[in-house]
Amino acid sequence: MILTDREIQVFIEHEKIIIDPLPGIEKYSSTSVDLTLDKKIKFWDLNGAKGVETIFCPGSKDYKYSEVEKAYCKDSEIKPAGYVLEPRAFILAWTSETDALPVHARIAARIEGKSSLARLGLAVHITAPTIHAGFQGQIQLEMCNHGPIRIKLVRGMPVCQLIFEQTLGTPSQGYTGMFQNQIA
Amino acid sequence: MCRVKAVIKNGPIDSERLALINTSDGKSVEVILAKAQVTGETIRAAEIGRDAGRVLVELPRETTAGSWRIWVKTAAIVRG
C-alpha cells in the first residue's frame, strides 16, 4: 500500500523514514514527497580517438563500472546560473537530500518524475526507480532530455518525487525470527 | 547485521564510497555505498545464510555487476 502524506510524516517522526534535510510541508502531495536536485552532476564523454569504437559490456565477468566511470565519466556541477541539458543529453545527478529506509521499518520506495518536467521531455530515471528497504544515501538520478527543447536545470529545484510503499513483511536482511539464515 | 571486509575507495560523489569485496570464489565485486555505510575497511551487510566456509550476505546496494547477494568467505565477516 502507498503511504499518504500524513503517514509519511508519522513514519518520519518515528525514524522509519529518514529524509535529511527534512522536507517542508509544501514539498508533499497527498501520496508523495518532492526531492530536490543537488549541484553535483556527471556526464559520459566518449570523445576519444577518431575511428575508435567504444563498446561497454556490463555482462562480462571482467567488467568494472568504476574503471569505465574513471575513463569516460566526467565530473561537473550545476552552476548558480543553472545547467542547460540539451535535447538527447544524458547526465547522472543526485538528490540534495540524504534518505534512509531502515530495513526493519517495512518500507520501500520508488523515485518518480514530476509531470511538470515530464511534459518537457525530462526523465529522471532510466528503468531503475526502486529504493529498496535498507537504502541509505543520496538517490542517484539518470536524467535524460527526451524532448526537443533545451531545459535549464537549477540546483535545489524540485526534480523528482518519492513514493513510499509498505512491504508485506520484513526482508531477510532485517529479519531476526526463527527462519533467519535458512537457505532453501 | 554484520560487517564485511572490503577495500574502500572514493565513490562517484563525496557522500559515497566504492567498496571492493572478494567473493568466496575469488572474484572481486564492487558496490557504491553511502559513506555512512562504511566503517574503516568494512561495509554493513546482512547475513542471509551459511554454507561450508562461506556466508551469503545481502549488500546495502546492488553491485555494479547487478547482484545484491554474494557469497564471501567466513573470514571476511566481522561481527558487531
PDB file of N, CA, C and O in Angstrom, chain A residues 38 40 42 58 61 63-67 69 75 94 103 132-138 140 171-174 180-183, chain B residues 1 12-13 15-16 18 20 28-30 32 34 36-37 44 46-50 56 58-61 64-65 68-69 71:
ATOM      1  N   ASP A  38      20.645  18.167  -6.441  1.00  0.00           N
ATOM      2  CA  ASP A  38      21.947  18.571  -5.914  1.00  0.00           C
ATOM      3  C   ASP A  38      22.769  19.221  -7.039  1.00  0.00           C
ATOM      4  O   ASP A  38      22.462  19.051  -8.221  1.00  0.00           O
ATOM      5  N   LYS A  40      25.873  18.557  -7.788  1.00  0.00           N
ATOM      6  CA  LYS A  40      26.845  17.634  -8.389  1.00  0.00           C
ATOM      7  C   LYS A  40      26.228  16.864  -9.557  1.00  0.00           C
ATOM      8  O   LYS A  40      25.143  16.300  -9.429  1.00  0.00           O
ATOM      9  N   LYS A  42      27.374  14.343 -13.249  1.00  0.00           N
ATOM     10  CA  LYS A  42      28.400  13.672 -14.045  1.00  0.00           C
ATOM     11  C   LYS A  42      27.834  13.423 -15.431  1.00  0.00           C
ATOM     12  O   LYS A  42      26.621  13.269 -15.580  1.00  0.00           O
ATOM     13  N   PRO A  58      28.583  -4.776 -19.895  1.00  0.00           N
ATOM     14  CA  PRO A  58      28.327  -4.986 -18.472  1.00  0.00           C
ATOM     15  C   PRO A  58      28.171  -6.458 -18.088  1.00  0.00           C
ATOM     16  O   PRO A  58      28.294  -6.810 -16.914  1.00  0.00           O
ATOM     17  N   LYS A  61      32.516 -10.851 -17.294  1.00  0.00           N
ATOM     18  CA  LYS A  61      32.957 -11.119 -15.915  1.00  0.00           C
ATOM     19  C   LYS A  61      34.066 -10.167 -15.491  1.00  0.00           C
ATOM     20  O   LYS A  61      34.313  -9.987 -14.301  1.00  0.00           O
ATOM     21  N   TYR A  63      34.043  -6.957 -16.259  1.00  0.00           N
ATOM     22  CA  TYR A  63      33.516  -5.586 -16.289  1.00  0.00           C
ATOM     23  C   TYR A  63      33.623  -4.935 -14.913  1.00  0.00           C
ATOM     24  O   TYR A  63      33.234  -5.519 -13.909  1.00  0.00           O
ATOM     25  N   LYS A  64      34.184  -3.754 -14.862  1.00  0.00           N
ATOM     26  CA  LYS A  64      34.256  -2.982 -13.617  1.00  0.00           C
ATOM     27  C   LYS A  64      33.727  -1.575 -13.909  1.00  0.00           C
ATOM     28  O   LYS A  64      34.365  -0.797 -14.619  1.00  0.00           O
ATOM     29  N   TYR A  65      32.587  -1.280 -13.329  1.00  0.00           N
ATOM     30  CA  TYR A  65      31.982   0.033 -13.564  1.00  0.00           C
ATOM     31  C   TYR A  65      32.917   1.157 -13.155  1.00  0.00           C
ATOM     32  O   TYR A  65      33.002   2.191 -13.822  1.00  0.00           O
ATOM     33  N   SER A  66      33.625   0.959 -12.055  1.00  0.00           N
ATOM     34  CA  SER A  66      34.496   2.033 -11.555  1.00  0.00           C
ATOM     35  C   SER A  66      35.577   2.395 -12.572  1.00  0.00           C
ATOM     36  O   SER A  66      35.952   3.561 -12.706  1.00  0.00           O
ATOM     37  N   GLU A  67      36.053   1.402 -13.327  1.00  0.00           N
ATOM     38  CA  GLU A  67      37.088   1.675 -14.330  1.00  0.00           C
ATOM     39  C   GLU A  67      36.491   2.412 -15.540  1.00  0.00           C
ATOM     40  O   GLU A  67      37.105   3.326 -16.094  1.00  0.00           O
ATOM     41  N   GLU A  69      33.828   4.273 -15.416  1.00  0.00           N
ATOM     42  CA  GLU A  69      33.483   5.617 -14.957  1.00  0.00           C
ATOM     43  C   GLU A  69      34.719   6.518 -14.922  1.00  0.00           C
ATOM     44  O   GLU A  69      34.679   7.673 -15.344  1.00  0.00           O
ATOM     45  N   ASP A  75      33.261  14.690 -14.083  1.00  0.00           N
ATOM     46  CA  ASP A  75      32.606  15.433 -13.001  1.00  0.00           C
ATOM     47  C   ASP A  75      32.239  16.831 -13.468  1.00  0.00           C
ATOM     48  O   ASP A  75      32.993  17.463 -14.207  1.00  0.00           O
ATOM     49  N   TRP A  94      22.131  13.757  -8.588  1.00  0.00           N
ATOM     50  CA  TRP A  94      21.744  13.216  -7.283  1.00  0.00           C
ATOM     51  C   TRP A  94      20.740  14.143  -6.622  1.00  0.00           C
ATOM     52  O   TRP A  94      20.705  15.350  -6.901  1.00  0.00           O
ATOM     53  N   VAL A 103      15.788  -1.105   7.417  1.00  0.00           N
ATOM     54  CA  VAL A 103      15.252  -2.346   6.847  1.00  0.00           C
ATOM     55  C   VAL A 103      14.132  -2.936   7.693  1.00  0.00           C
ATOM     56  O   VAL A 103      13.238  -3.606   7.182  1.00  0.00           O
ATOM     57  N   HIS A 132      15.193   0.390  -2.387  1.00  0.00           N
ATOM     58  CA  HIS A 132      14.919  -0.824  -1.628  1.00  0.00           C
ATOM     59  C   HIS A 132      14.974  -0.570  -0.125  1.00  0.00           C
ATOM     60  O   HIS A 132      15.660   0.348   0.340  1.00  0.00           O
ATOM     61  N   ALA A 133      14.251  -1.412   0.603  1.00  0.00           N
ATOM     62  CA  ALA A 133      14.330  -1.373   2.065  1.00  0.00           C
ATOM     63  C   ALA A 133      15.801  -1.496   2.461  1.00  0.00           C
ATOM     64  O   ALA A 133      16.516  -2.341   1.936  1.00  0.00           O
ATOM     65  N   GLY A 134      16.244  -0.655   3.353  1.00  0.00           N
ATOM     66  CA  GLY A 134      17.637  -0.674   3.787  1.00  0.00           C
ATOM     67  C   GLY A 134      18.502   0.355   3.084  1.00  0.00           C
ATOM     68  O   GLY A 134      19.653   0.558   3.446  1.00  0.00           O
ATOM     69  N   PHE A 135      17.940   1.029   2.081  1.00  0.00           N
ATOM     70  CA  PHE A 135      18.734   2.030   1.350  1.00  0.00           C
ATOM     71  C   PHE A 135      19.143   3.168   2.268  1.00  0.00           C
ATOM     72  O   PHE A 135      18.431   3.572   3.166  1.00  0.00           O
ATOM     73  N   GLN A 136      20.311   3.688   1.982  1.00  0.00           N
ATOM     74  CA  GLN A 136      20.804   4.864   2.694  1.00  0.00           C
ATOM     75  C   GLN A 136      21.663   5.671   1.737  1.00  0.00           C
ATOM     76  O   GLN A 136      22.494   5.113   1.039  1.00  0.00           O
ATOM     77  N   GLY A 137      21.460   6.970   1.693  1.00  0.00           N
ATOM     78  CA  GLY A 137      22.317   7.816   0.875  1.00  0.00           C
ATOM     79  C   GLY A 137      21.548   8.807   0.028  1.00  0.00           C
ATOM     80  O   GLY A 137      20.329   8.948   0.153  1.00  0.00           O
ATOM     81  N   GLN A 138      22.279   9.506  -0.842  1.00  0.00           N
ATOM     82  CA  GLN A 138      21.641  10.382  -1.816  1.00  0.00           C
ATOM     83  C   GLN A 138      21.182   9.515  -2.989  1.00  0.00           C
ATOM     84  O   GLN A 138      21.914   8.608  -3.405  1.00  0.00           O
ATOM     85  N   GLN A 140      20.618   8.531  -6.686  1.00  0.00           N
ATOM     86  CA  GLN A 140      21.157   8.891  -7.998  1.00  0.00           C
ATOM     87  C   GLN A 140      20.029   8.971  -9.021  1.00  0.00           C
ATOM     88  O   GLN A 140      19.125   8.136  -9.053  1.00  0.00           O
ATOM     89  N   PRO A 171      12.092  -7.985   5.252  1.00  0.00           N
ATOM     90  CA  PRO A 171      13.041  -8.697   4.387  1.00  0.00           C
ATOM     91  C   PRO A 171      14.055  -9.502   5.204  1.00  0.00           C
ATOM     92  O   PRO A 171      14.291  -9.191   6.373  1.00  0.00           O
ATOM     93  N   SER A 172      14.654 -10.492   4.574  1.00  0.00           N
ATOM     94  CA  SER A 172      15.612 -11.367   5.275  1.00  0.00           C
ATOM     95  C   SER A 172      16.693 -10.584   5.995  1.00  0.00           C
ATOM     96  O   SER A 172      17.081 -10.912   7.109  1.00  0.00           O
ATOM     97  N   GLN A 173      17.158  -9.507   5.357  1.00  0.00           N
ATOM     98  CA  GLN A 173      18.300  -8.801   5.956  1.00  0.00           C
ATOM     99  C   GLN A 173      17.937  -8.074   7.244  1.00  0.00           C
ATOM    100  O   GLN A 173      18.812  -7.731   8.023  1.00  0.00           O
ATOM    101  N   GLY A 174      16.644  -7.879   7.497  1.00  0.00           N
ATOM    102  CA  GLY A 174      16.248  -7.241   8.748  1.00  0.00           C
ATOM    103  C   GLY A 174      15.506  -8.191   9.669  1.00  0.00           C
ATOM    104  O   GLY A 174      15.026  -7.824  10.727  1.00  0.00           O
ATOM    105  N   GLN A 180      15.592 -17.237  10.293  1.00  0.00           N
ATOM    106  CA  GLN A 180      16.777 -16.490   9.882  1.00  0.00           C
ATOM    107  C   GLN A 180      17.885 -17.457   9.451  1.00  0.00           C
ATOM    108  O   GLN A 180      18.091 -18.498  10.077  1.00  0.00           O
ATOM    109  N   ASN A 181      18.573 -17.091   8.394  1.00  0.00           N
ATOM    110  CA  ASN A 181      19.700 -17.870   7.852  1.00  0.00           C
ATOM    111  C   ASN A 181      19.277 -19.186   7.209  1.00  0.00           C
ATOM    112  O   ASN A 181      20.109 -20.035   6.933  1.00  0.00           O
ATOM    113  N   GLN A 182      17.988 -19.366   7.013  1.00  0.00           N
ATOM    114  CA  GLN A 182      17.533 -20.577   6.338  1.00  0.00           C
ATOM    115  C   GLN A 182      17.743 -20.432   4.846  1.00  0.00           C
ATOM    116  O   GLN A 182      17.394 -19.404   4.265  1.00  0.00           O
ATOM    117  N   ILE A 183      18.350 -21.434   4.242  1.00  0.00           N
ATOM    118  CA  ILE A 183      18.529 -21.413   2.791  1.00  0.00           C
ATOM    119  C   ILE A 183      17.792 -22.596   2.197  1.00  0.00           C
ATOM    120  O   ILE A 183      17.945 -23.729   2.648  1.00  0.00           O
TER     121      ILE A 183
ATOM    122  N   MET B   1      22.588  -8.167  11.461  1.00  0.00           N
ATOM    123  CA  MET B   1      23.522  -7.350  10.678  1.00  0.00           C
ATOM    124  C   MET B   1      24.978  -7.755  10.968  1.00  0.00           C
ATOM    125  O   MET B   1      25.282  -8.194  12.065  1.00  0.00           O
ATOM    126  N   PRO B  12      31.647   7.937  -6.536  1.00  0.00           N
ATOM    127  CA  PRO B  12      31.355   8.920  -7.593  1.00  0.00           C
ATOM    128  C   PRO B  12      31.145  10.332  -7.057  1.00  0.00           C
ATOM    129  O   PRO B  12      31.473  11.303  -7.733  1.00  0.00           O
ATOM    130  N   ILE B  13      30.573  10.450  -5.859  1.00  0.00           N
ATOM    131  CA  ILE B  13      30.388  11.777  -5.258  1.00  0.00           C
ATOM    132  C   ILE B  13      30.914  11.742  -3.828  1.00  0.00           C
ATOM    133  O   ILE B  13      31.175  10.668  -3.278  1.00  0.00           O
ATOM    134  N   SER B  15      29.662  12.026  -0.943  1.00  0.00           N
ATOM    135  CA  SER B  15      28.925  11.298   0.094  1.00  0.00           C
ATOM    136  C   SER B  15      28.929   9.791  -0.142  1.00  0.00           C
ATOM    137  O   SER B  15      28.280   9.057   0.591  1.00  0.00           O
ATOM    138  N   GLU B  16      29.642   9.333  -1.165  1.00  0.00           N
ATOM    139  CA  GLU B  16      29.651   7.906  -1.480  1.00  0.00           C
ATOM    140  C   GLU B  16      31.068   7.328  -1.467  1.00  0.00           C
ATOM    141  O   GLU B  16      32.051   8.051  -1.611  1.00  0.00           O
ATOM    142  N   LEU B  18      33.347   3.676  -2.889  1.00  0.00           N
ATOM    143  CA  LEU B  18      33.362   2.459  -3.703  1.00  0.00           C
ATOM    144  C   LEU B  18      34.005   1.369  -2.864  1.00  0.00           C
ATOM    145  O   LEU B  18      35.130   1.544  -2.364  1.00  0.00           O
ATOM    146  N   LEU B  20      35.291  -2.589  -2.674  1.00  0.00           N
ATOM    147  CA  LEU B  20      35.650  -3.785  -3.440  1.00  0.00           C
ATOM    148  C   LEU B  20      35.652  -4.967  -2.477  1.00  0.00           C
ATOM    149  O   LEU B  20      36.358  -4.943  -1.461  1.00  0.00           O
ATOM    150  N   SER B  28      36.337 -10.329  -7.493  1.00  0.00           N
ATOM    151  CA  SER B  28      36.192  -9.057  -6.795  1.00  0.00           C
ATOM    152  C   SER B  28      34.960  -8.356  -7.339  1.00  0.00           C
ATOM    153  O   SER B  28      34.804  -8.208  -8.546  1.00  0.00           O
ATOM    154  N   VAL B  29      34.070  -7.966  -6.447  1.00  0.00           N
ATOM    155  CA  VAL B  29      32.889  -7.222  -6.888  1.00  0.00           C
ATOM    156  C   VAL B  29      32.953  -5.827  -6.288  1.00  0.00           C
ATOM    157  O   VAL B  29      33.582  -5.608  -5.255  1.00  0.00           O
ATOM    158  N   GLU B  30      32.309  -4.892  -6.960  1.00  0.00           N
ATOM    159  CA  GLU B  30      32.325  -3.523  -6.468  1.00  0.00           C
ATOM    160  C   GLU B  30      30.907  -3.039  -6.226  1.00  0.00           C
ATOM    161  O   GLU B  30      29.990  -3.373  -6.972  1.00  0.00           O
ATOM    162  N   ILE B  32      28.801   0.618  -4.833  1.00  0.00           N
ATOM    163  CA  ILE B  32      28.854   2.033  -4.437  1.00  0.00           C
ATOM    164  C   ILE B  32      27.905   2.226  -3.267  1.00  0.00           C
ATOM    165  O   ILE B  32      26.730   1.862  -3.349  1.00  0.00           O
ATOM    166  N   ALA B  34      26.726   4.601   0.483  1.00  0.00           N
ATOM    167  CA  ALA B  34      26.784   5.859   1.220  1.00  0.00           C
ATOM    168  C   ALA B  34      27.973   5.789   2.181  1.00  0.00           C
ATOM    169  O   ALA B  34      28.301   4.720   2.704  1.00  0.00           O
ATOM    170  N   ALA B  36      28.166   6.630   5.124  1.00  0.00           N
ATOM    171  CA  ALA B  36      27.746   6.184   6.453  1.00  0.00           C
ATOM    172  C   ALA B  36      27.658   4.659   6.557  1.00  0.00           C
ATOM    173  O   ALA B  36      27.593   4.115   7.659  1.00  0.00           O
ATOM    174  N   GLN B  37      27.641   3.975   5.418  1.00  0.00           N
ATOM    175  CA  GLN B  37      27.554   2.516   5.445  1.00  0.00           C
ATOM    176  C   GLN B  37      28.926   1.861   5.484  1.00  0.00           C
ATOM    177  O   GLN B  37      29.041   0.649   5.462  1.00  0.00           O
ATOM    178  N   ARG B  44      28.593  -2.366   5.884  1.00  0.00           N
ATOM    179  CA  ARG B  44      27.436  -3.001   6.522  1.00  0.00           C
ATOM    180  C   ARG B  44      26.800  -3.993   5.549  1.00  0.00           C
ATOM    181  O   ARG B  44      26.720  -3.715   4.349  1.00  0.00           O
ATOM    182  N   ALA B  46      23.975  -7.783   5.537  1.00  0.00           N
ATOM    183  CA  ALA B  46      23.099  -8.655   6.317  1.00  0.00           C
ATOM    184  C   ALA B  46      23.409 -10.095   5.974  1.00  0.00           C
ATOM    185  O   ALA B  46      23.503 -10.448   4.796  1.00  0.00           O
ATOM    186  N   GLU B  47      23.578 -10.899   7.015  1.00  0.00           N
ATOM    187  CA  GLU B  47      23.836 -12.321   6.769  1.00  0.00           C
ATOM    188  C   GLU B  47      22.530 -13.012   6.416  1.00  0.00           C
ATOM    189  O   GLU B  47      21.553 -12.946   7.146  1.00  0.00           O
ATOM    190  N   ILE B  48      22.533 -13.684   5.283  1.00  0.00           N
ATOM    191  CA  ILE B  48      21.330 -14.365   4.816  1.00  0.00           C
ATOM    192  C   ILE B  48      21.412 -15.868   5.077  1.00  0.00           C
ATOM    193  O   ILE B  48      20.429 -16.512   5.399  1.00  0.00           O
ATOM    194  N   GLY B  49      22.604 -16.440   4.935  1.00  0.00           N
ATOM    195  CA  GLY B  49      22.753 -17.868   5.160  1.00  0.00           C
ATOM    196  C   GLY B  49      24.211 -18.273   5.198  1.00  0.00           C
ATOM    197  O   GLY B  49      25.103 -17.459   4.930  1.00  0.00           O
ATOM    198  N   ARG B  50      24.430 -19.546   5.565  1.00  0.00           N
ATOM    199  CA  ARG B  50      25.802 -20.064   5.651  1.00  0.00           C
ATOM    200  C   ARG B  50      25.910 -21.408   4.951  1.00  0.00           C
ATOM    201  O   ARG B  50      24.937 -22.159   4.880  1.00  0.00           O
ATOM    202  N   LEU B  56      26.495 -16.192   2.876  1.00  0.00           N
ATOM    203  CA  LEU B  56      25.749 -15.426   1.882  1.00  0.00           C
ATOM    204  C   LEU B  56      25.310 -14.124   2.538  1.00  0.00           C
ATOM    205  O   LEU B  56      24.613 -14.141   3.561  1.00  0.00           O
ATOM    206  N   GLU B  58      23.690 -10.096   2.044  1.00  0.00           N
ATOM    207  CA  GLU B  58      22.990  -9.138   1.185  1.00  0.00           C
ATOM    208  C   GLU B  58      23.625  -7.774   1.415  1.00  0.00           C
ATOM    209  O   GLU B  58      23.738  -7.316   2.550  1.00  0.00           O
ATOM    210  N   LEU B  59      24.021  -7.148   0.343  1.00  0.00           N
ATOM    211  CA  LEU B  59      24.693  -5.857   0.428  1.00  0.00           C
ATOM    212  C   LEU B  59      23.664  -4.734   0.539  1.00  0.00           C
ATOM    213  O   LEU B  59      22.513  -4.901   0.152  1.00  0.00           O
ATOM    214  N   PRO B  60      24.074  -3.581   1.030  1.00  0.00           N
ATOM    215  CA  PRO B  60      23.124  -2.474   1.163  1.00  0.00           C
ATOM    216  C   PRO B  60      22.647  -1.932  -0.180  1.00  0.00           C
ATOM    217  O   PRO B  60      21.603  -1.305  -0.262  1.00  0.00           O
ATOM    218  N   ARG B  61      23.423  -2.136  -1.230  1.00  0.00           N
ATOM    219  CA  ARG B  61      23.015  -1.708  -2.562  1.00  0.00           C
ATOM    220  C   ARG B  61      23.449  -2.781  -3.568  1.00  0.00           C
ATOM    221  O   ARG B  61      24.279  -3.632  -3.266  1.00  0.00           O
ATOM    222  N   THR B  64      27.868  -3.184  -8.915  1.00  0.00           N
ATOM    223  CA  THR B  64      27.881  -2.594 -10.259  1.00  0.00           C
ATOM    224  C   THR B  64      27.675  -3.656 -11.337  1.00  0.00           C
ATOM    225  O   THR B  64      27.381  -3.336 -12.481  1.00  0.00           O
ATOM    226  N   ALA B  65      27.804  -4.936 -10.954  1.00  0.00           N
ATOM    227  CA  ALA B  65      27.537  -6.013 -11.911  1.00  0.00           C
ATOM    228  C   ALA B  65      26.107  -6.532 -11.791  1.00  0.00           C
ATOM    229  O   ALA B  65      25.705  -7.422 -12.541  1.00  0.00           O
ATOM    230  N   TRP B  68      22.706  -8.399  -5.637  1.00  0.00           N
ATOM    231  CA  TRP B  68      22.503  -7.898  -4.275  1.00  0.00           C
ATOM    232  C   TRP B  68      23.146  -8.833  -3.258  1.00  0.00           C
ATOM    233  O   TRP B  68      23.613  -8.397  -2.218  1.00  0.00           O
ATOM    234  N   ARG B  69      23.121 -10.137  -3.568  1.00  0.00           N
ATOM    235  CA  ARG B  69      23.626 -11.141  -2.623  1.00  0.00           C
ATOM    236  C   ARG B  69      24.869 -11.799  -3.190  1.00  0.00           C
ATOM    237  O   ARG B  69      24.879 -12.217  -4.353  1.00  0.00           O
ATOM    238  N   TRP B  71      28.332 -14.519  -2.064  1.00  0.00           N
ATOM    239  CA  TRP B  71      28.966 -15.414  -1.104  1.00  0.00           C
ATOM    240  C   TRP B  71      30.370 -14.877  -0.795  1.00  0.00           C
ATOM    241  O   TRP B  71      31.115 -14.556  -1.719  1.00  0.00           O
TER     242      TRP B  71
END
